[in-house]
XYZ file of C-alpha atoms in Angstrom:
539
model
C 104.966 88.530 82.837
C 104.987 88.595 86.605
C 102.630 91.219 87.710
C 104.875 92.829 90.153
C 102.634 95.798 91.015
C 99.713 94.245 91.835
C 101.255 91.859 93.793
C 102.993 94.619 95.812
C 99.027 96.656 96.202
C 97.804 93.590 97.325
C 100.606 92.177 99.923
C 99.551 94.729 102.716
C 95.697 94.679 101.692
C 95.854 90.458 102.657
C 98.105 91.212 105.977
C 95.251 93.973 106.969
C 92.613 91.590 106.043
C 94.227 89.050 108.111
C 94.649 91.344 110.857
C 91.600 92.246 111.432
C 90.562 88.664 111.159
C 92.185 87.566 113.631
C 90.191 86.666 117.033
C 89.834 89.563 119.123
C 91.873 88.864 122.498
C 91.191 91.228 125.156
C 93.979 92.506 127.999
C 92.139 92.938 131.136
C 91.971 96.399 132.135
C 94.246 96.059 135.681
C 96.950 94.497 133.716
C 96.860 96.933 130.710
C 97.185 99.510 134.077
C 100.370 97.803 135.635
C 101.676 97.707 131.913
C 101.706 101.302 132.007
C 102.462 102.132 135.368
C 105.964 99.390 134.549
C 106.696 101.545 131.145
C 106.347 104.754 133.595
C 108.638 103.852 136.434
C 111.566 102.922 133.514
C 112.148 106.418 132.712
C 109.645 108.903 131.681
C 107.716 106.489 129.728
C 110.520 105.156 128.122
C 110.220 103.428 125.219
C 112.089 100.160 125.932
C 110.863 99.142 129.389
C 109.949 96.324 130.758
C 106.660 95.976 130.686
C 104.179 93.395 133.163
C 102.728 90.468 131.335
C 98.683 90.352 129.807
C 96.708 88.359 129.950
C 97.143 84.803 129.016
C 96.811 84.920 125.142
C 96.523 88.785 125.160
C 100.189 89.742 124.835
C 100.801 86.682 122.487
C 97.812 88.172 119.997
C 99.465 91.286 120.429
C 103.113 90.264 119.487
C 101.871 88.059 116.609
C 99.922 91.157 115.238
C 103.208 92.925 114.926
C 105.032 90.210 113.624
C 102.387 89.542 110.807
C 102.699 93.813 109.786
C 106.407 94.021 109.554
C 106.191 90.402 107.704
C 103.984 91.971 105.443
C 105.630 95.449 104.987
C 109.078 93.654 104.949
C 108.042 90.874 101.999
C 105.666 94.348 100.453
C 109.790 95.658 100.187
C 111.256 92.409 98.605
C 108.623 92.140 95.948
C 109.558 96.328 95.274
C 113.169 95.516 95.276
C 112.959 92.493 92.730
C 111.123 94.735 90.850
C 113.826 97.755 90.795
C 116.527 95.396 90.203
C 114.280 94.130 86.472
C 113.959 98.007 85.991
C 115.345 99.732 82.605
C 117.365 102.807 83.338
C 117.893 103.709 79.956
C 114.127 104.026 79.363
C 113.152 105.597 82.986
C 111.407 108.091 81.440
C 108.862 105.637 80.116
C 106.004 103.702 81.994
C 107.645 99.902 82.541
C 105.611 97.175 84.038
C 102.259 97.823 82.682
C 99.251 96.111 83.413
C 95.893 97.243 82.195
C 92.693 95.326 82.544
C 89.234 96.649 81.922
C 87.425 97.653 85.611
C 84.247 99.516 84.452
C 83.904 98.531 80.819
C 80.842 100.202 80.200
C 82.410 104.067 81.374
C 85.850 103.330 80.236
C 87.667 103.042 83.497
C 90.553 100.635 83.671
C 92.808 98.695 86.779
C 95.471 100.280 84.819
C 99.325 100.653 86.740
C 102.367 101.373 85.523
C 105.753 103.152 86.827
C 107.828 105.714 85.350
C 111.625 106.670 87.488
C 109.809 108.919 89.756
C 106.861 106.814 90.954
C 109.523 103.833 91.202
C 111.396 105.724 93.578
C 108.365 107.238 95.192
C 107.110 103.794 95.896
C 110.058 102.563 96.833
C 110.471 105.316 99.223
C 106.939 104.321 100.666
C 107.839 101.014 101.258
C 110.786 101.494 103.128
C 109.536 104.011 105.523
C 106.408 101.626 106.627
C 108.361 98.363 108.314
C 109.912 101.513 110.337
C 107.354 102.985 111.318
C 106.065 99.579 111.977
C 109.027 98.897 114.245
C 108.922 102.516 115.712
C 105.308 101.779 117.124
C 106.039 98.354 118.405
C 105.386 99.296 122.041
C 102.975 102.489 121.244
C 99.490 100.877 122.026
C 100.603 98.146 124.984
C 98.521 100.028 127.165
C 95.307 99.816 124.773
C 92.189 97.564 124.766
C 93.121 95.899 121.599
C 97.173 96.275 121.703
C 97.024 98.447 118.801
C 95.357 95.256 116.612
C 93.270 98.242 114.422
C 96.112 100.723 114.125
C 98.749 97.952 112.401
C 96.062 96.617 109.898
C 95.486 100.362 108.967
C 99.335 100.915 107.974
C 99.291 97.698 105.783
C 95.718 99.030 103.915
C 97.369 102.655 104.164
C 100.148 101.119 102.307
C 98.645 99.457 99.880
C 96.866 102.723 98.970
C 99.933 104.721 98.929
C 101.646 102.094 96.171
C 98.629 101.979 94.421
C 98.213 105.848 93.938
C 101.723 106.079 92.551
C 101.194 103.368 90.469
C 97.797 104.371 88.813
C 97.379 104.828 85.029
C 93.740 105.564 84.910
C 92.843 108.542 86.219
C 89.439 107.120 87.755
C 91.961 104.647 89.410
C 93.990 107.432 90.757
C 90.973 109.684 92.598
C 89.754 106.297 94.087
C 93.075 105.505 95.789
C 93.317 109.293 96.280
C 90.021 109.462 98.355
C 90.491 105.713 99.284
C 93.850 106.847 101.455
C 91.827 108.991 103.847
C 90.132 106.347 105.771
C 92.932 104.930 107.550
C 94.708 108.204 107.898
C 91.225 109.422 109.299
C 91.501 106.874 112.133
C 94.936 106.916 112.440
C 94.841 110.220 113.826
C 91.254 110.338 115.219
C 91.286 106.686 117.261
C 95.134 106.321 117.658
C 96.369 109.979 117.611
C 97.488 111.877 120.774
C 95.948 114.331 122.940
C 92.489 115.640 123.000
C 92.302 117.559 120.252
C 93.130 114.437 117.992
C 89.484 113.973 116.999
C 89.296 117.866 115.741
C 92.596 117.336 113.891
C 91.089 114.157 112.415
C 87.567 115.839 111.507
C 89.656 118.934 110.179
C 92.421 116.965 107.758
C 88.973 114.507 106.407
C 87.190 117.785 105.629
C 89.997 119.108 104.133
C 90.996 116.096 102.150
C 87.188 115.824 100.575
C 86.826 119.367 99.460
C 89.925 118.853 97.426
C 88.668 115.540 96.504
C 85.670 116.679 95.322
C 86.632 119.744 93.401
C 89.124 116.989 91.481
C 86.245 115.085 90.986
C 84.592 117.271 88.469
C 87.833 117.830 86.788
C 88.265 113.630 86.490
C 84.450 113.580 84.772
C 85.727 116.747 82.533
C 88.425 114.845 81.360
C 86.934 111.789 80.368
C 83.911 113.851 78.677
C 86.190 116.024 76.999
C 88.682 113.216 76.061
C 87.035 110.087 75.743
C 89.118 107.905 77.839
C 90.913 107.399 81.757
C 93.655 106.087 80.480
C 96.540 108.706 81.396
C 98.998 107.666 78.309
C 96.020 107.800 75.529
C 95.331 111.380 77.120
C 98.906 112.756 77.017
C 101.008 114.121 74.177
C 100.447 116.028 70.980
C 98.264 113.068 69.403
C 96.638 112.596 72.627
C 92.483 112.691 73.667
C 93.273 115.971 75.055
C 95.468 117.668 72.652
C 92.602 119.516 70.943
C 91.130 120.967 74.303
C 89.863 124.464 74.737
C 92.230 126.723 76.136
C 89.500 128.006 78.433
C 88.157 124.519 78.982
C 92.075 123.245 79.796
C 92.319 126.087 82.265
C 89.562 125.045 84.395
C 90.021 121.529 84.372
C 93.796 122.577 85.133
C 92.379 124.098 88.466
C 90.133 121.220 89.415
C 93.280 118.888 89.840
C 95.751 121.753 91.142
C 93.350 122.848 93.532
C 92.921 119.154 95.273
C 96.909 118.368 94.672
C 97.801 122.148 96.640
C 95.719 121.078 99.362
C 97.210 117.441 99.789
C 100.862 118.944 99.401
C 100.112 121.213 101.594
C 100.492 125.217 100.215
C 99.587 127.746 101.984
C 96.700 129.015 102.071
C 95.339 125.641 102.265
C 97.684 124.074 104.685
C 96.403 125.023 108.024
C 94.871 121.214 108.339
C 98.514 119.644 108.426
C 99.801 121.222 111.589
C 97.256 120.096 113.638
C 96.740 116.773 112.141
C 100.600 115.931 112.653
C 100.628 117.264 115.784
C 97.688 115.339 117.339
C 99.252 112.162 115.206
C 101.790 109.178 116.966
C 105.110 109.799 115.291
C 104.544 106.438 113.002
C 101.806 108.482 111.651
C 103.021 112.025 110.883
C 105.716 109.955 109.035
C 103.464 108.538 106.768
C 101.041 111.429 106.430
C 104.283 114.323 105.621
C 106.415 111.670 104.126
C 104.619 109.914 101.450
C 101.122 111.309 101.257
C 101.782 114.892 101.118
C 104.221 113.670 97.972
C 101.018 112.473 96.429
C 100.046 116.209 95.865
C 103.041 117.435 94.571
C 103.269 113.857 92.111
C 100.246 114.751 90.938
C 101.319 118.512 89.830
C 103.501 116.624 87.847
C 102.455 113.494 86.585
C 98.659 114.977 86.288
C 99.096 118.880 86.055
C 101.519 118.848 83.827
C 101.157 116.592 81.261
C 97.511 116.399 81.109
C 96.875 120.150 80.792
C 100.256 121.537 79.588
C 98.458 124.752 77.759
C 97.161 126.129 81.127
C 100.477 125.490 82.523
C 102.132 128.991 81.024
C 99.105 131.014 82.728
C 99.556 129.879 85.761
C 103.431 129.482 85.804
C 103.903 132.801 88.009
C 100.794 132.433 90.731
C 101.589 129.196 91.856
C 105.698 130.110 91.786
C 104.194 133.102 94.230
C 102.464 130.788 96.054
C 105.284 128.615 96.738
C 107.839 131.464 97.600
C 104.873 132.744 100.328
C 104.861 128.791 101.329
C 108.449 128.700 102.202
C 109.136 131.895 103.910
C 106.070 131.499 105.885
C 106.151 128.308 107.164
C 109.348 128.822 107.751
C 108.934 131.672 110.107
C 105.857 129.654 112.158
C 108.626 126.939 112.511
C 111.020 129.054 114.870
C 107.639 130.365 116.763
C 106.645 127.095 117.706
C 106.695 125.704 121.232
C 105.578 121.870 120.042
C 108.354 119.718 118.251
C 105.260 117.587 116.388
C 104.123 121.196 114.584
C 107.640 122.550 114.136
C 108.609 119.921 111.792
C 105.179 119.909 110.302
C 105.524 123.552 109.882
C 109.357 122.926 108.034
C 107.626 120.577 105.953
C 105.165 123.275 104.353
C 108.514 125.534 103.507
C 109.855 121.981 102.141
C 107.041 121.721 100.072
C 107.226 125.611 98.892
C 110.528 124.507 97.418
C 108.975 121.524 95.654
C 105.884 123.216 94.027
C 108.689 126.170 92.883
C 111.024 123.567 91.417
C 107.551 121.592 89.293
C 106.534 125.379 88.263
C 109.707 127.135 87.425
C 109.813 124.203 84.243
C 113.608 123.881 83.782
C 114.903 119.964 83.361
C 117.075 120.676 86.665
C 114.803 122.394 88.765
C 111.962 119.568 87.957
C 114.872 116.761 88.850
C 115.206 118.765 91.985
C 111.583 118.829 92.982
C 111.377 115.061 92.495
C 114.436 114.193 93.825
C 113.113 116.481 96.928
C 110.027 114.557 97.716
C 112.339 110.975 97.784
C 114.941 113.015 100.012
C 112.396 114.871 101.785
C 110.841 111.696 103.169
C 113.320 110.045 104.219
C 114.778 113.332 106.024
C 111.446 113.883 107.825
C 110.430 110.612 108.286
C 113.621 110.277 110.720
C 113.399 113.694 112.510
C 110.077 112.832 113.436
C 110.510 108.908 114.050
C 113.332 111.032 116.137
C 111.080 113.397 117.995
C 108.912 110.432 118.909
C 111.553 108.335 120.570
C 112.251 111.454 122.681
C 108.260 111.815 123.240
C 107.873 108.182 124.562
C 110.611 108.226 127.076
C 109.529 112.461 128.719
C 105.551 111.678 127.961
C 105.575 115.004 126.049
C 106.637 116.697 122.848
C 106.828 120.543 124.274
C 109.964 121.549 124.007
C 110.912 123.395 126.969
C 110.223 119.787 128.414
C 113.439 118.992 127.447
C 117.035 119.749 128.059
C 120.635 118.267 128.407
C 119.559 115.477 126.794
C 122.881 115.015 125.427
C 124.527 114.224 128.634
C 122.565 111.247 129.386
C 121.485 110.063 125.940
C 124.552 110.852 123.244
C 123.462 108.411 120.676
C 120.092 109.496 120.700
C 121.346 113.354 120.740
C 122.938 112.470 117.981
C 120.936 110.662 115.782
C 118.598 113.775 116.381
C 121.442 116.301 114.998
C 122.093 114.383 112.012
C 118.351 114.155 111.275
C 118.144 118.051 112.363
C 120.744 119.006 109.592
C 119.634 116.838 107.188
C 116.364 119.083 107.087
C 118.418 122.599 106.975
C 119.806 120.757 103.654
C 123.586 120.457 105.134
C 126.196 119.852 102.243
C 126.817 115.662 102.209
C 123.412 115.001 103.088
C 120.641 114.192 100.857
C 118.490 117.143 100.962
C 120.955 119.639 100.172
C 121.851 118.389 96.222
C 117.454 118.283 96.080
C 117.271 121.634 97.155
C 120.922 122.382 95.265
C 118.978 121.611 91.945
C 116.129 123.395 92.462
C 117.463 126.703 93.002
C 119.619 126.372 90.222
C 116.669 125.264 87.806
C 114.807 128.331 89.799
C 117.759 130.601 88.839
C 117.693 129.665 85.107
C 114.014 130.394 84.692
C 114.331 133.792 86.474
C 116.556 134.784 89.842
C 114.112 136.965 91.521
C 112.534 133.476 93.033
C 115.434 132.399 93.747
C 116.615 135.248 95.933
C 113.848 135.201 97.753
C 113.645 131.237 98.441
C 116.785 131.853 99.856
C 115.242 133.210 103.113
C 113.887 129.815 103.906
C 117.162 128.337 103.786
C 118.648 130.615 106.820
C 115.406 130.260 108.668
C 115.647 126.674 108.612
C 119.014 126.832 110.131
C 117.517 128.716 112.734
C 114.451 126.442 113.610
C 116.834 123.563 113.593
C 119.447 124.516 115.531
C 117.727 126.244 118.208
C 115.360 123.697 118.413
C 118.306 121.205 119.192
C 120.054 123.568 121.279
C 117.064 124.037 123.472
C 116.382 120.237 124.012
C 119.964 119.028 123.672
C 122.156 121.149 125.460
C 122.728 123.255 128.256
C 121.645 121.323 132.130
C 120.145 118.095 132.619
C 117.229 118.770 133.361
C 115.308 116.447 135.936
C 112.412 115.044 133.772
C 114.792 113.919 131.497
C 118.002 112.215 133.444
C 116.438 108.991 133.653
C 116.730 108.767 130.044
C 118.182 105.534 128.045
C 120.145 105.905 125.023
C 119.191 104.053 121.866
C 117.817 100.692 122.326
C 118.887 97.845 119.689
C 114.653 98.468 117.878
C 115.115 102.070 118.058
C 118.544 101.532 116.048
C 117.096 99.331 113.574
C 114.247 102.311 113.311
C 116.679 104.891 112.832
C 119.639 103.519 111.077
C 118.463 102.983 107.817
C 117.451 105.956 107.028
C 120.662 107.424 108.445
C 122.247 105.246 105.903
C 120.411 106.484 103.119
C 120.548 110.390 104.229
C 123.939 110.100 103.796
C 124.703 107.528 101.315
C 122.308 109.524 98.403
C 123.982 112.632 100.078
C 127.672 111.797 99.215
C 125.957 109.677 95.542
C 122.849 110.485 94.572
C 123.535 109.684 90.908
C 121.015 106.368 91.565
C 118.330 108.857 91.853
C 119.174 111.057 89.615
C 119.094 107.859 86.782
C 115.763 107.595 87.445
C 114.402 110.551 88.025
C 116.008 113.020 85.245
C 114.697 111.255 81.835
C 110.784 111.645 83.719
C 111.004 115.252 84.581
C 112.996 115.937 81.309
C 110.356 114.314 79.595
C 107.458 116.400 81.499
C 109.474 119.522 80.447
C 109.697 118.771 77.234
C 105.537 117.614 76.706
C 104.754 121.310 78.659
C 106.995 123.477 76.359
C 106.249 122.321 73.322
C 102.422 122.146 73.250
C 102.561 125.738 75.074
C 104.769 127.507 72.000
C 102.521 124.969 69.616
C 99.433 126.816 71.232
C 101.532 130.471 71.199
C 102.240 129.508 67.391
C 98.926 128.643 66.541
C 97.903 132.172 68.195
């Protein structure tokens, strides 16, 4: 049996290796300065320009460190799509492609992987969205020491993190990609982020991150004393290690996991780290952080939450539903206040999320298939507005918003790529978002209305943030900071294009999707009912 997983973890871990093996190969600092000062006379830092050569050797180490990432991201994809293609439908609700090995014998902890129809489509999201950002940040870190050598090996180890956390069976295996994912994303922001307050942002998401992480912690060592075992499918299920746990005991250990997974997602009140962080990130990096890892905290609500612990589930069924309506009307309404198109979509993303974490809670088949439907869509929806935003940030030099406007008039393609992308996020009818968010509310609906209602509210506000935030930069005079602007370059189509293409090909069919995801999150619904009326009948 070919061991397809592995061999997709470990892809990007050997092209990071062999990054940062590589010889170092310095760029002189004059020419690094007339690099710059080329990319600034072609139009407000404009992506595309032409830039002066490096040194002898410098720009060639530079290009070939590209090349080798988004060979290794790219071939990280084929392996993922050979996979898919040997995938079993009819038994997506099941883990396929199972490997388990023993790790740490002696306490039980296993290199254990295995994919179900929503971590297939998780990963596959993942895996798509890093050869873009990849090919987004092509021309990003020109004007550093090192050409941006450091910041492309960290995507390929941040990838290979992000596939394996998906992928993990053991629980042990799970908190150490978990933890393991904030070390690139930690210098990602910190080294390679922008502005000066990158290093605070970076400090504030690690701190963050490892409270969560911690608190998890002693719910991962409850759950092996308690149940004998890390593997997640000998712990699951009414003859599983855990079936016999005490209520009380459940609860906590419940908590412990919820509590790291709410801040990862983010909810509010634990969300005030993402904001910053995405705003002091490079676009390539808020894409990754919102667009895959943030998923990790609302696939382990269901995947961990759920099915380890379904007893507690019923008792906390109507906090965490309050939670999430508080999530989406609130950020919502710091959206439309803000003045920075980095933390506007960052700020849409925690009323996203609010929808998500209502959909896992309100335990209905549809609104389930809706939440993880919603974290594919999701990514792909944000991942462009902000690969979007960050095109427009490299050619003005700024991400402000009343930086920017008539755009349209000198850059149409680029105006309207960042429409599309704009509605896509407001969950416009046709595009992918909108059947997500479609099924959630109607899952929401059947479990009780009066969430629903009020979820509503985030759906008007994010036609507001949207729209005025594209009428503002778009329309209206050209201003004179932006009329040197150039339309989409051929790189900046290939960035943007494909996940067009997908936006509105799973829009108009989303029934691929669907066939994977529905017979997981049916099966999650069914585990958490049952054991809670067994435990109300046994009361």
């Amino acid at each position: 049996m070919i061991p397809w997983l592995t061999i997709a973890i470990a892809l990007p871990a050997i092209g990071a290796v062999l990054i940062w093996a590589l010889p170092r190969v310095k760029t002189p600092v004059g020419e690094r300065a007339a690099s710059v000062a080329a990319t600034a006379e072609g139009g407000g830092g404009t992506a595309t320009a032409v830039r002066a050569p490096t040194a002898v050797g410098g720009a060639a180490s530079a290009e070939n460190v590209k090349r080798i990432t988004l060979g290794f991201s790219l071939a990280t994809l084929l392996v993922l799509v050979g996979m898919t293609l040997r995938f079993d439908l009819s038994n997506a609700g099941s883990l396929q492609f199972v490997e388990e090995y023993p790790w740490i014998p002696r306490f039980g902890v296993h290199y254990a992987v295995g994919v179900d129809g929503i971590a297939l489509t998780l990963i596959l999201m993942s895996a798509i969205l890093v050869p873009l950002v990849v090919l987004a940040a092509w021309r990003e870190h020109d004007d550093r020491e090192d050409g941006g050598r450091g910041y492309f090996a960290l995507i390929l180890a941040l990838e290979a993190m992000m596939i394996g956390v998906f992928a993990a069976t053991d629980v042990f295996l799970f908190y150490v990609f978990f933890e393991a994912m904030l070390i690139p994303v930690y210098f990602m922001i910190g080294r390679y982020g922008r502005g000066d307050d990158r290093a605070k942002a970076a400090v504030k998401f690690l701190l963050y991150s490892l409270a969560g992480g911690l608190i998890m912690l002693v719910a991962v060592i409850g759950v092996f004393v308690h149940g004998g075992t890390f593997l997640w499918a000998d712990l699951v299920g009414a003859n599983g290690a855990l079936a016999a746990l005490d209520p009380s005991t459940a609860r906590w250990l419940f908590l412990g996991f919820f509590i790291a997974f709410a801040i990862k997602a983010p909810m509010w009140p634990v969300h005030t780290w993402l904001p910053q962080a995405a705003g002091a990130s490079r676009p390539g990096t808020a894409v990754l952080l919102v667009g895959v890892l943030d998923k990790v905290g609302t696939y382990g609500m269901l995947r961990y939450c759920m099915e380890l612990f379904p007893d507690a589930v019923e008792v906390f069924v109507w906090p965490v539903v309050a939670l999430s309506l508080v999530s989406i009307v609130y950020g919502a309404v710091l959206a439309i206040g803000q003045s920075d198109m980095m933390r506007l979509v960052a700020y849409t993303s925690i009323s996203h999320f609010g929808f998500i974490t209502l959909g896992i809670f309100a335990l209905t088949p549809q609104s389930q298939t809706g939440a993880a439907l919603y974290m594919v869509n999701h990514g792909f929806a944000t991942g462009a507005l902000f690969l979007v935003v960050g095109l427009l940030i490299a050619r003005r030099g700024s991400s402000r918003i009343e930086d920017f406007s008539g755009v349209r008039n000198v850059a149409p393609k680029l105006a309207g790529v960042f429409l599309v992308t704009g509605l896509a996020g407001l969950a416009l009818p046709g595009l992918a978002p909108f059947i997500s968010e479609f099924l959630v509310f109607v899952g929401v609906y059947a479990f009780n209305p009066v969430p629903a209602v009020i979820a509503v509210i985030g759906v008007v506000l994010a036609a507001l943030y949207i729209l005025w935030m594209y009428q503002r930069t778009m329309t209206g005079p050209t201003a004179e900071s932006v009329s040197g602007f150039t339309d989409l370059s051929a790189r900046e189509s290939w960035v943007v294009g494909p996940l067009l293409a997908l936006i509105i090909v799973f829009g108009l069919y989303p029934q691929p999707l669907l066939d994977a995801i529905e017979p997981a999150a049916e099966r999650t619904v069914v585990v958490t009912t049952v054991d809670s009326a067994e435990e109300g009948g046994a009361e």
